[in-house]
Structure formats: C-alpha cells, structure tokens
XYZ file of C-alpha atoms in Angstrom:
257
model
C 139.533 -8.590 152.697
C 136.271 -7.782 154.464
C 134.381 -10.541 152.660
C 136.958 -13.090 153.792
C 136.714 -11.849 157.392
C 132.973 -12.363 157.764
C 133.017 -15.594 155.815
C 135.707 -16.942 158.176
C 133.873 -15.709 161.268
C 130.578 -17.404 160.456
C 132.066 -20.565 158.935
C 134.071 -21.670 161.961
C 133.099 -22.470 165.553
C 134.300 -20.012 168.217
C 138.013 -20.317 168.954
C 140.028 -18.457 171.567
C 143.578 -18.101 172.853
C 144.017 -20.076 176.038
C 146.246 -17.542 177.768
C 143.746 -14.682 177.811
C 140.594 -15.864 176.034
C 141.144 -13.637 172.992
C 138.794 -14.769 170.171
C 140.798 -16.130 167.232
C 138.332 -18.021 165.030
C 138.066 -15.349 162.330
C 141.842 -14.835 162.322
C 142.435 -18.548 161.850
C 139.846 -18.898 159.098
C 141.026 -15.772 157.294
C 144.634 -16.961 157.315
C 143.627 -20.374 155.982
C 141.697 -18.849 153.093
C 144.442 -16.365 152.224
C 147.085 -19.108 152.371
C 144.988 -21.298 150.055
C 144.567 -18.444 147.580
C 148.297 -17.685 147.552
C 149.261 -21.333 147.154
C 146.834 -21.869 144.285
C 148.146 -18.731 142.604
C 151.746 -19.913 142.896
C 150.857 -23.173 141.158
C 149.018 -21.390 138.345
C 150.947 -22.005 135.114
C 148.587 -20.065 132.868
C 149.164 -16.668 131.258
C 146.950 -15.183 133.986
C 149.238 -16.189 136.861
C 149.169 -13.341 139.406
C 152.355 -11.338 139.935
C 151.056 -8.881 142.553
C 148.593 -9.141 145.428
C 146.754 -6.657 147.607
C 144.169 -7.237 150.315
C 141.653 -4.387 150.519
C 139.800 -3.621 153.747
C 136.924 -1.344 154.711
C 138.435 1.278 157.014
C 135.194 1.960 158.891
C 131.514 1.185 158.740
C 130.479 4.663 157.571
C 131.814 6.542 154.554
C 131.022 9.460 152.252
C 127.829 7.736 151.081
C 126.359 8.176 154.551
C 126.866 11.935 154.213
C 124.744 11.873 151.064
C 122.194 9.334 152.266
C 122.246 8.769 156.064
C 120.287 5.499 155.819
C 122.877 3.849 153.591
C 123.462 0.360 155.063
C 121.464 1.397 158.131
C 119.846 -2.047 158.104
C 123.138 -3.738 158.939
C 123.977 -4.640 162.508
C 127.280 -3.840 164.176
C 130.089 -6.377 164.002
C 129.807 -9.095 166.683
C 131.595 -8.250 169.915
C 133.945 -11.219 169.637
C 134.908 -10.271 166.061
C 135.924 -6.672 166.746
C 139.180 -7.462 168.636
C 140.216 -9.780 165.789
C 140.354 -7.047 163.139
C 143.750 -5.841 164.338
C 145.251 -9.327 164.206
C 143.775 -10.039 160.781
C 145.520 -6.943 159.432
C 148.753 -8.064 161.081
C 148.379 -11.527 159.570
C 148.269 -10.054 156.059
C 151.555 -8.306 156.795
C 152.973 -11.598 158.092
C 152.136 -13.189 154.738
C 154.222 -10.420 153.137
C 151.166 -9.165 151.282
C 150.308 -5.479 151.119
C 146.942 -4.296 152.435
C 145.126 -1.040 151.823
C 142.223 0.913 153.271
C 141.136 4.547 153.264
C 138.906 6.439 155.648
C 135.613 7.660 154.188
C 135.744 5.140 151.339
C 134.702 1.525 150.965
C 137.011 -1.290 149.955
C 135.042 -1.485 146.683
C 136.055 2.082 145.831
C 139.735 1.258 146.253
C 139.316 -1.905 144.196
C 137.749 0.152 141.393
C 140.679 2.553 141.645
C 143.283 -0.197 141.450
C 141.497 -1.659 138.439
C 141.814 1.606 136.507
C 145.450 2.173 137.507
C 146.468 -1.370 136.593
C 144.680 -1.321 133.243
C 146.430 1.942 132.389
C 149.727 0.159 132.994
C 148.721 -2.438 130.429
C 148.266 -5.268 132.916
C 145.308 -7.502 133.744
C 143.271 -7.628 136.943
C 141.683 -10.440 138.916
C 139.205 -9.431 141.611
C 138.620 -12.090 144.258
C 135.169 -11.498 145.716
C 131.651 -12.915 145.946
C 130.156 -9.407 146.158
C 127.612 -8.877 143.375
C 128.230 -5.116 143.484
C 131.688 -5.638 141.987
C 130.199 -7.173 138.846
C 129.951 -3.632 137.499
C 133.767 -3.683 137.182
C 133.839 -6.703 134.859
C 135.249 -5.837 131.436
C 138.124 -6.604 129.083
C 141.227 -7.661 131.071
C 139.278 -7.704 134.350
C 138.280 -11.083 135.786
C 136.229 -11.774 138.900
C 136.830 -14.947 140.871
C 134.041 -15.965 143.236
C 135.681 -17.886 146.119
C 132.314 -19.044 147.447
C 131.479 -20.797 144.177
C 135.138 -21.491 143.344
C 134.708 -20.198 139.790
C 135.379 -17.234 137.570
C 132.347 -15.090 136.829
C 131.294 -14.957 133.182
C 129.239 -12.362 131.269
C 126.493 -14.991 131.169
C 126.497 -15.168 134.983
C 126.073 -11.405 135.173
C 123.315 -11.402 132.575
C 121.509 -14.222 134.373
C 121.602 -12.246 137.619
C 120.824 -8.744 136.364
C 119.461 -9.235 132.834
C 121.990 -6.794 131.356
C 125.672 -6.584 130.485
C 128.136 -5.477 133.226
C 128.236 -1.774 132.340
C 124.459 -1.512 132.901
C 124.368 -3.343 136.233
C 124.300 -0.093 138.235
C 121.295 1.191 136.286
C 119.327 -1.977 137.042
C 120.288 -1.881 140.723
C 119.320 1.790 140.961
C 115.831 1.063 139.590
C 115.238 -2.130 141.554
C 117.034 -0.955 144.696
C 119.424 -2.985 146.816
C 117.960 -4.199 150.088
C 121.313 -5.511 151.335
C 122.697 -1.950 151.254
C 119.363 -0.339 152.189
C 119.313 1.563 148.901
C 115.714 2.317 147.831
C 114.499 1.577 144.336
C 111.174 2.208 142.620
C 108.352 0.366 144.422
C 106.931 -2.460 142.345
C 109.968 -2.715 140.078
C 112.205 -5.729 140.506
C 115.365 -6.761 138.706
C 113.484 -8.340 135.779
C 111.390 -5.259 134.990
C 114.354 -2.957 135.612
C 116.459 -4.963 133.148
C 113.721 -4.765 130.496
C 113.525 -0.984 130.880
C 117.290 -0.455 130.835
C 117.720 -2.713 127.804
C 115.017 -0.701 126.046
C 116.190 2.818 126.975
C 119.930 2.199 127.411
C 120.592 4.022 130.673
C 118.753 5.189 133.773
C 119.190 8.812 132.676
C 117.577 8.172 129.276
C 114.757 6.302 130.974
C 114.087 9.248 133.278
C 114.154 11.579 130.278
C 111.526 9.581 128.423
C 109.449 8.924 131.557
C 107.417 6.002 130.181
C 103.677 6.196 130.753
C 103.722 3.146 133.010
C 106.120 4.966 135.345
C 104.488 8.398 135.171
C 102.593 8.055 138.453
C 105.720 6.999 140.290
C 107.633 9.896 138.752
C 105.051 12.453 139.888
C 105.199 11.028 143.415
C 108.911 11.728 143.468
C 110.037 8.110 143.342
C 111.961 8.053 140.066
C 114.343 10.903 140.931
C 115.438 8.854 143.951
C 116.908 6.317 141.568
C 119.631 8.843 140.719
C 120.562 8.783 144.394
C 120.589 4.986 144.271
C 122.928 4.996 141.296
C 125.251 7.342 143.159
C 125.226 5.032 146.182
C 125.904 1.895 144.155
C 128.559 3.262 141.804
C 132.115 2.422 142.811
C 134.056 5.647 143.169
C 137.514 5.793 141.642
C 139.986 7.567 143.930
C 142.716 9.113 141.815
C 144.596 11.307 144.285
C 147.970 9.557 144.231
C 149.198 11.269 147.386
C 146.434 9.595 149.395
C 146.068 6.446 147.365
C 148.183 3.466 148.506
C 150.085 1.622 145.804
C 150.306 -2.128 145.436
C 153.638 -3.695 146.274
C 154.889 -6.921 144.766
C 154.357 -10.000 146.858
C 157.429 -12.008 147.795
C 156.616 -15.450 146.420
C 159.514 -17.034 148.316
C 157.747 -16.616 151.655
C-alpha cells in the first residue's frame, strides 16, 4: 500500500478538489493502480489466479526498530504537506474497492506482509507479494512470488542473485554487512554488496562470519564495527507477528464489484 501511495504521488501532477482545494493526486493515482491490479488479476486464467487480496499500510513513520536504533530511517524526510491529508482518503478508497486493508502500530507494513506469508503457507496456499521493495526479497521462497509493479514482472531467483550475490535466505546477511543507506542502517565501512556476498557465500551466515573473524576484518572487529552488523540484521529482518488477537485477518475480495 505505502509503495503505491508514494509512487502515485510523485508520478502525477498536483490535483485538487475544486470545492475546497483538497489535494487528490495521490488518491487518484493510487486508485488507478489498484484498479489495474484487480482487473488484471480477474483476467488471470492461470493456476496462480488470486482469490484473496489485502492492502498493507504502514501505520506510522516510527516503529519498534526506532526503540532499538533511534537513527533507523532518520535520513528520510517527512511526508509532503499536500500528501498527508490524502492518507485518510486512500484508506477509504481501498474499502470502496471492497478490499481489506491492514496496519498495526509499532510495526511496518513489511512485518505484516511477512506474517501473512507464514499464515497463508501454513494453510497450504500460495502467496504473491506486489512490491518493488528490495527488502521483501528475503521473503522469496517456494510458493511465494514477488511481482514488481515498477518493472511489470515477477522477480526470479536470478534477479535476487544479480542484486545481492546470494540466494534469498541470505539477503539479510549481505544487507547487514554492507548496510542499507535507504533505511540509514550502518554496515561495515569499506564493504559493499559484492564483498559482503563473497563473505556470506564463503561462511554461510553473518553469525558464522563473526565467529571466524577473518583476518581481513580483524581491525574492523576490534574497532567495534562488526558487532554492529548484528544490529543491522535485526533492523532489516522482517518480524513475523503471530499474536492472532492483534493480527488482522485477510478477508476474501468480492470479485463482482
């Protein structure tokens, strides 16, 4: 949901309601993209045709990660003033499409997506994640597809390997070593994705790498840089929220609407 909002906001020129000047550009763009996705899904005759939909939103800018690491995403600016009043109407538009939406305070949309993935797989169903967010590549596995709406294609294991140099389950380890500037998560200075991938492919996991403490990383380790990668892995891992009393459940979308 959040990815669609910002994509719609920056893709369209400013629009407003004539009666009171309320900005509506992001609402209009979001609705167009959601409508397109639903229509394409209805016409899908494959075995992967969606039967349920949910739009997942970020409930707030800050979450539990900021309690652990206050500078998490501190490099990001606040939402534009003319976008803020549109959030309410975007949420209402999802309801108007007869599609369920979900959000939870103190968690990111990604955490809820990870939770839904696990619940759905346990029910024996398949999952399609619609997002261009590279952080969600860590969720790719058997019966979980990722559709990138920006590139209009399904992500493949080769795409993930080309980007991170490892298979999906090791993506977090590479990100923790290299850091993630978009989320303001620090990595080890001087180590980029390529070197991080080489080390993770050699040692298997970040934890095993820290155990072995290769000679080439010894100086960084003694300066306290390597232990920070554990913090980075914690920041970048998608939490799975299992408390069913607090966790919203996906409702079936009425395809007759």
